[in-house]
XYZ file of C-alpha atoms in Angstrom:
430
model
C 79.985 9.702 13.257
C 77.889 7.042 11.308
C 74.913 7.986 8.691
C 71.537 7.797 9.532
C 69.381 5.233 7.623
C 66.174 6.524 6.089
C 62.530 4.860 7.314
C 64.971 3.582 10.727
C 64.284 4.236 14.173
C 66.360 6.799 16.043
C 67.225 7.123 19.469
C 68.274 9.987 21.459
C 71.433 9.855 24.307
C 71.703 12.692 26.420
C 75.399 13.167 27.588
C 76.563 9.553 26.472
C 79.709 9.485 28.632
C 80.353 6.639 30.981
C 77.583 3.975 30.919
C 75.775 5.717 28.418
C 78.288 4.224 25.928
C 76.577 0.549 25.719
C 73.613 2.432 24.432
C 73.869 3.174 21.064
C 75.289 -0.806 20.287
C 71.970 -1.811 21.795
C 69.765 0.523 19.956
C 71.896 -0.500 16.785
C 70.917 -4.328 17.487
C 67.039 -3.527 16.887
C 67.884 -1.957 13.694
C 67.942 1.846 15.202
C 69.890 4.349 14.343
C 71.168 7.217 17.244
C 71.323 10.709 17.673
C 73.564 12.499 20.996
C 72.581 15.072 22.512
C 75.179 17.347 24.236
C 73.598 19.198 26.982
C 76.227 21.620 27.187
C 78.184 23.640 24.567
C 81.439 21.958 26.423
C 81.965 18.417 27.279
C 82.741 17.777 30.889
C 86.616 17.869 31.840
C 86.243 15.893 34.709
C 85.023 12.551 32.898
C 86.336 10.973 29.298
C 84.304 12.448 26.482
C 81.712 10.521 24.931
C 82.492 8.192 21.527
C 80.467 10.149 18.967
C 81.809 7.496 16.129
C 78.270 5.378 16.409
C 75.872 8.380 16.528
C 74.360 9.685 13.468
C 74.604 13.252 14.786
C 75.456 15.346 17.241
C 72.890 17.998 18.654
C 74.339 20.523 20.923
C 72.014 22.531 23.493
C 73.672 25.892 23.917
C 72.136 26.726 26.859
C 69.264 28.736 25.719
C 65.513 27.287 24.816
C 65.136 23.807 25.193
C 61.887 24.155 22.668
C 64.862 24.995 19.587
C 66.576 22.228 20.468
C 63.646 19.891 20.791
C 62.609 21.295 17.572
C 66.178 20.387 16.139
C 65.986 17.022 17.253
C 62.502 16.449 16.439
C 63.922 16.654 12.371
C 65.469 13.166 13.448
C 61.701 11.404 14.294
C 62.917 10.181 17.591
C 61.250 6.996 19.523
C 63.119 7.876 22.868
C 65.073 10.205 24.898
C 67.526 8.852 27.364
C 70.069 10.071 29.908
C 73.773 8.536 29.398
C 74.504 9.531 32.818
C 73.581 11.909 35.656
C 73.551 15.413 33.777
C 71.342 13.962 31.123
C 68.505 13.186 33.375
C 66.749 16.351 33.557
C 67.553 17.281 29.870
C 66.051 13.822 28.793
C 62.926 14.619 31.029
C 62.108 18.272 29.846
C 63.054 17.008 25.478
C 60.947 13.739 25.792
C 58.335 15.699 27.199
C 58.474 18.491 24.517
C 58.633 15.529 21.448
C 55.442 13.866 23.153
C 57.889 10.665 23.928
C 57.879 8.259 26.532
C 59.428 9.928 29.920
C 59.297 11.172 33.340
C 57.744 14.353 34.315
C 59.933 17.686 33.623
C 58.633 19.337 36.600
C 59.937 16.559 39.061
C 63.827 16.187 37.651
C 64.939 17.696 40.832
C 63.936 14.995 43.067
C 65.718 12.301 40.739
C 68.994 14.325 41.153
C 69.182 16.093 44.240
C 69.422 13.593 47.128
C 68.192 15.804 49.745
C 64.780 16.481 47.728
C 64.938 12.513 46.498
C 64.841 11.669 50.240
C 62.219 14.251 51.185
C 59.618 13.032 48.647
C 60.052 9.379 50.392
C 59.698 11.209 53.744
C 56.534 12.339 51.815
C 55.616 9.439 50.723
C 55.241 7.734 53.876
C 58.557 5.555 52.852
C 61.126 4.360 55.509
C 64.487 6.720 54.953
C 67.198 8.392 56.132
C 67.062 11.586 58.939
C 68.671 14.436 57.009
C 69.989 18.229 57.382
C 71.240 19.888 54.200
C 73.247 22.960 55.413
C 76.539 25.199 54.769
C 77.266 25.078 58.132
C 79.249 22.998 59.766
C 78.211 23.893 62.888
C 74.560 23.336 62.350
C 75.467 19.906 61.165
C 77.196 19.152 64.168
C 74.226 20.228 66.440
C 71.716 18.680 64.097
C 73.957 15.168 64.483
C 73.834 15.274 68.691
C 70.242 16.365 68.734
C 68.710 14.317 66.158
C 70.761 11.706 64.686
C 73.642 10.599 66.643
C 76.677 9.178 65.500
C 77.798 8.349 62.535
C 76.108 10.127 60.395
C 76.907 10.405 56.165
C 78.309 13.852 54.833
C 78.166 13.757 51.333
C 77.419 15.869 48.272
C 74.032 17.045 47.017
C 74.112 15.698 43.790
C 77.165 13.873 42.862
C 77.815 10.112 42.362
C 80.425 6.997 43.035
C 80.737 7.772 46.311
C 82.500 10.981 45.480
C 82.770 13.063 48.797
C 81.151 10.596 50.952
C 82.388 10.662 54.261
C 80.849 8.799 57.497
C 81.896 10.861 60.314
C 81.893 9.537 63.551
C 82.492 12.896 65.915
C 82.168 16.528 65.590
C 85.542 17.201 64.448
C 85.015 14.529 61.353
C 81.697 16.297 60.467
C 84.045 19.529 60.395
C 86.608 17.917 58.503
C 84.052 16.495 55.939
C 82.301 19.639 55.149
C 85.118 21.529 54.945
C 86.470 19.025 52.280
C 83.330 18.992 50.317
C 81.976 23.194 50.672
C 83.530 25.073 47.772
C 84.321 22.341 45.937
C 83.184 21.143 42.396
C 81.645 17.616 42.211
C 82.138 14.932 39.286
C 79.837 17.001 37.221
C 81.587 20.036 37.607
C 78.655 21.640 39.947
C 79.971 23.714 42.794
C 78.871 22.242 46.163
C 77.259 25.194 48.128
C 75.867 23.346 50.621
C 76.157 19.486 51.887
C 73.894 16.640 53.007
C 74.402 15.126 56.094
C 72.086 11.807 56.641
C 71.675 9.323 59.737
C 73.810 6.416 58.930
C 72.007 3.566 57.592
C 73.086 -0.034 59.202
C 72.816 -3.238 57.791
C 73.343 -4.559 54.156
C 73.507 -2.529 51.290
C 71.885 -3.800 47.616
C 71.813 -2.958 43.995
C 68.477 -3.036 42.509
C 68.192 -2.546 38.554
C 65.142 -2.122 36.911
C 63.702 -1.102 33.469
C 59.812 0.569 32.791
C 58.051 0.436 29.830
C 56.049 2.718 28.344
C 53.219 0.770 29.284
C 53.530 0.252 32.683
C 55.567 -3.007 32.484
C 58.379 -3.326 34.703
C 61.365 -5.816 34.655
C 63.930 -6.396 37.298
C 67.100 -7.013 35.854
C 69.276 -8.326 38.589
C 69.431 -7.564 42.402
C 73.352 -7.895 43.590
C 74.610 -7.410 47.470
C 77.445 -4.970 47.694
C 80.417 -5.611 50.048
C 82.295 -2.901 51.465
C 85.541 -2.156 53.614
C 86.137 0.503 55.769
C 89.062 2.902 56.112
C 88.597 5.839 58.486
C 85.583 7.923 57.343
C 85.215 5.735 53.941
C 83.434 2.683 53.019
C 84.861 1.712 50.098
C 83.287 -0.842 47.495
C 84.994 -4.396 47.354
C 82.664 -6.516 45.577
C 79.053 -6.852 43.855
C 77.548 -10.485 44.371
C 74.529 -11.487 42.125
C 71.400 -13.096 44.275
C 69.518 -15.556 43.241
C 65.919 -13.966 42.564
C 64.407 -16.539 45.215
C 66.541 -15.142 47.850
C 64.387 -14.230 50.882
C 65.728 -10.071 50.864
C 65.274 -9.961 47.154
C 61.221 -9.362 47.322
C 61.183 -7.009 50.203
C 63.921 -4.746 48.326
C 61.926 -4.903 44.974
C 58.777 -3.960 46.428
C 59.927 -1.344 48.223
C 61.791 -0.323 44.971
C 58.688 0.097 43.064
C 57.140 2.121 45.881
C 59.984 4.601 45.773
C 59.963 4.553 41.801
C 56.376 5.970 42.325
C 57.327 8.169 44.812
C 59.919 9.673 42.459
C 58.154 9.993 39.086
C 60.772 7.158 37.470
C 57.676 6.200 35.218
C 59.779 4.955 32.389
C 63.405 3.849 31.637
C 66.149 2.400 33.500
C 66.712 3.035 37.389
C 69.475 1.738 39.756
C 68.823 1.699 43.433
C 70.976 1.239 46.178
C 69.163 0.200 49.097
C 70.028 -0.615 52.989
C 68.276 -3.382 54.728
C 68.228 -1.879 58.136
C 66.480 -3.608 61.215
C 63.086 -1.591 60.436
C 63.299 -2.294 56.930
C 64.645 -1.271 53.260
C 65.943 2.274 53.036
C 66.924 4.383 49.933
C 70.619 5.394 49.999
C 69.966 6.872 46.641
C 68.445 6.377 42.922
C 69.560 7.447 39.502
C 67.187 7.240 36.855
C 69.491 6.063 34.352
C 71.373 2.596 33.712
C 73.742 0.741 36.615
C 77.481 2.269 36.363
C 78.831 -1.494 36.967
C 76.916 -2.956 34.032
C 78.750 -5.125 30.934
C 75.785 -6.102 28.892
C 77.888 -9.224 27.650
C 78.530 -10.002 31.513
C 75.042 -9.652 32.158
C 73.497 -11.388 29.338
C 76.291 -14.405 30.510
C 74.750 -14.728 33.860
C 71.193 -13.347 33.466
C 68.528 -13.526 30.982
C 69.176 -9.733 29.405
C 70.659 -6.227 30.505
C 69.406 -3.005 31.084
C 70.784 -1.510 28.086
C 69.138 -3.668 25.248
C 66.190 -3.707 27.490
C 65.708 -0.234 27.704
C 66.354 0.155 24.087
C 63.608 -2.019 23.307
C 61.463 -0.263 25.412
C 61.932 2.328 22.982
C 62.375 0.934 19.714
C 59.504 -1.910 20.183
C 57.392 -0.708 22.955
C 54.945 -3.082 22.020
C 57.195 -5.961 22.267
C 58.429 -5.142 25.441
C 54.913 -4.701 27.277
C 54.535 -8.409 25.864
C 57.419 -9.716 27.469
C 57.491 -8.083 30.604
C 53.584 -7.682 31.094
C 53.289 -6.394 34.635
C 56.222 -7.081 37.176
C 58.605 -9.585 36.002
C 62.163 -10.610 37.550
C 65.253 -11.458 36.376
C 66.420 -14.975 35.896
C 69.935 -16.153 37.180
C 71.863 -18.547 35.064
C 75.644 -17.956 36.901
C 77.094 -16.503 39.870
C 78.687 -13.382 39.321
C 80.913 -10.949 40.798
C 82.330 -7.600 40.161
C 85.397 -6.857 41.635
C 86.372 -3.740 42.350
C 90.372 -2.698 43.032
C 91.776 -1.021 45.878
C 95.126 0.466 46.528
C 97.257 2.927 48.528
C 99.801 3.519 46.234
C 99.985 6.705 44.957
C 102.159 8.118 42.045
C 102.238 8.825 38.200
C 101.324 5.436 35.848
C 104.280 4.842 33.738
C 103.142 1.287 32.554
C 100.340 -0.763 32.566
C 101.835 -4.330 32.553
C 99.692 -6.614 29.993
C 101.721 -9.912 31.238
C 99.714 -9.059 34.670
C 96.335 -8.408 32.917
C 96.761 -11.634 30.392
C 97.412 -13.587 33.631
C 94.315 -12.085 35.333
C 92.162 -12.689 31.836
C 92.962 -16.311 32.269
C 91.825 -17.235 35.276
C 88.601 -19.660 34.834
C 85.742 -17.364 35.721
C 87.218 -13.898 34.826
C 85.213 -12.545 32.028
C 86.273 -8.766 31.733
C 89.411 -7.254 32.953
C 89.207 -3.466 32.949
C 92.138 -1.322 33.818
C 90.775 2.248 34.882
C 94.075 4.315 34.538
C 96.392 4.469 31.673
C 99.844 5.762 31.298
C 100.325 9.106 32.409
C 97.350 9.467 34.690
C 97.570 9.844 38.555
C 96.933 6.994 40.850
C 95.923 8.155 44.148
C 95.105 5.544 47.350
C 91.287 4.210 46.982
C 88.625 5.895 48.860
C 85.795 5.927 46.279
C 84.912 4.116 43.163
C 86.835 7.121 41.039
C 89.947 6.110 42.790
C 89.196 2.501 42.170
C 92.127 1.569 39.465
C 90.732 -1.767 38.336
C 87.682 -3.285 37.909
C 86.915 -7.168 36.737
C 83.981 -9.485 36.249
C 83.467 -12.821 37.311
C 81.261 -15.196 36.067
C 80.665 -18.920 36.903
C 78.967 -21.730 37.661
C 79.947 -21.847 41.694
C 80.399 -19.053 43.989
C 83.733 -20.632 45.707
C 85.269 -20.733 42.098
C 84.376 -16.772 41.923
C 85.887 -16.230 45.552
C 89.106 -18.404 44.615
C 89.928 -15.887 41.688
C 88.805 -12.975 43.642
C 91.276 -13.878 46.024
C 94.029 -14.545 42.891
C 92.891 -11.013 41.793
C 93.709 -9.383 44.658
C 97.094 -10.628 44.959
C 98.220 -9.620 41.412
C 96.358 -6.098 41.648
C 98.747 -4.113 42.473
C 101.507 -5.304 39.983
C 99.289 -4.144 36.940
C 100.269 -0.507 37.382
C 103.621 0.376 37.538
C 104.079 3.767 38.923
C 107.107 6.188 37.868
C 109.510 6.606 41.041
C 109.980 10.515 42.277
C 113.187 10.392 40.105
C 111.680 8.266 36.684
C 112.666 5.079 37.527
C 109.207 2.769 37.386
C 108.587 0.983 40.550
């Protein structure tokens, strides 16, 4: 671990898994140090552990008194407490409140994590949203679907992410299959699924809206993207995200809706990543995370826009007055170049024996490709893609013309299955 420097501001990152890895460097670029808060005695086994190298300390919450943990963190005089991933959202709320730092009310943390409570909070606020039911009884969900929602309906866990366990069901039999696949299992955050969530299907294109809210009330939209997905049976699988121009006609409609969503859910400070469907009746929330966009790469976002969520979030903590000066009121990103994120899909299954570096180099050499991220290593199991967790490859593309991005996107689609060599049952690579 790095050592803290006297008199430098300190940020606390709770559960710095996955996208949280970008926050230490963002704080350090502002001359600040970071301390990691591990919200449970053991790291999650379901995801790679945080790299603790950039942190000045790792404070472990032992599952007992949060006041004691907050007191230990207070010795570092932190300027902000931020979640590194979904599991960090409630602890960040609690600790920020105990330390008197900007944050979101701990009393309403559940509406920012539990997807059923999230949508019910929107309904109570008069916002358009899906009809829904939570239950542990497949028969009850079937009866509800045929009485209230009609087919298709969406069945998913209450608090997972990355489309883990999400199914689109077009019949009673598909509902029973989807419910059986979720109940009793553990989500990617190692929480046991004792109930499932069923929602009416939202028809229309789906979008991402990413924002950062500062402690003084300023709000900056860091990007609006359109999802494109492919359907395979009961699954809608991410294919690509496309950055929109801020003057696209749907953008102000989506942003105005998300502003109301954030207010309804008590997201007063920090980053938010909202997924919204633009239905014929208007925008409707799929879900929102009170944390960074999991598909963000700071350098890529800086190349196509005028900033990225990680740096802006650190700025809101370390230099709140500067954040409020630059992003007073409600401000919007500026788009410098076209951008696209490709989520690789595969139908292959087996153990990865080798990652072909020559093929990766061919992809990286394409004119608009800025970053190639293989998501499997030798020894990992590849399985057919059904969600973001089983996508084996992510590629970020940036260029001056959308047509150039699509041309390179097609080239990546040709090459993607050559990236990973799988061991045949007899031990021969294939």
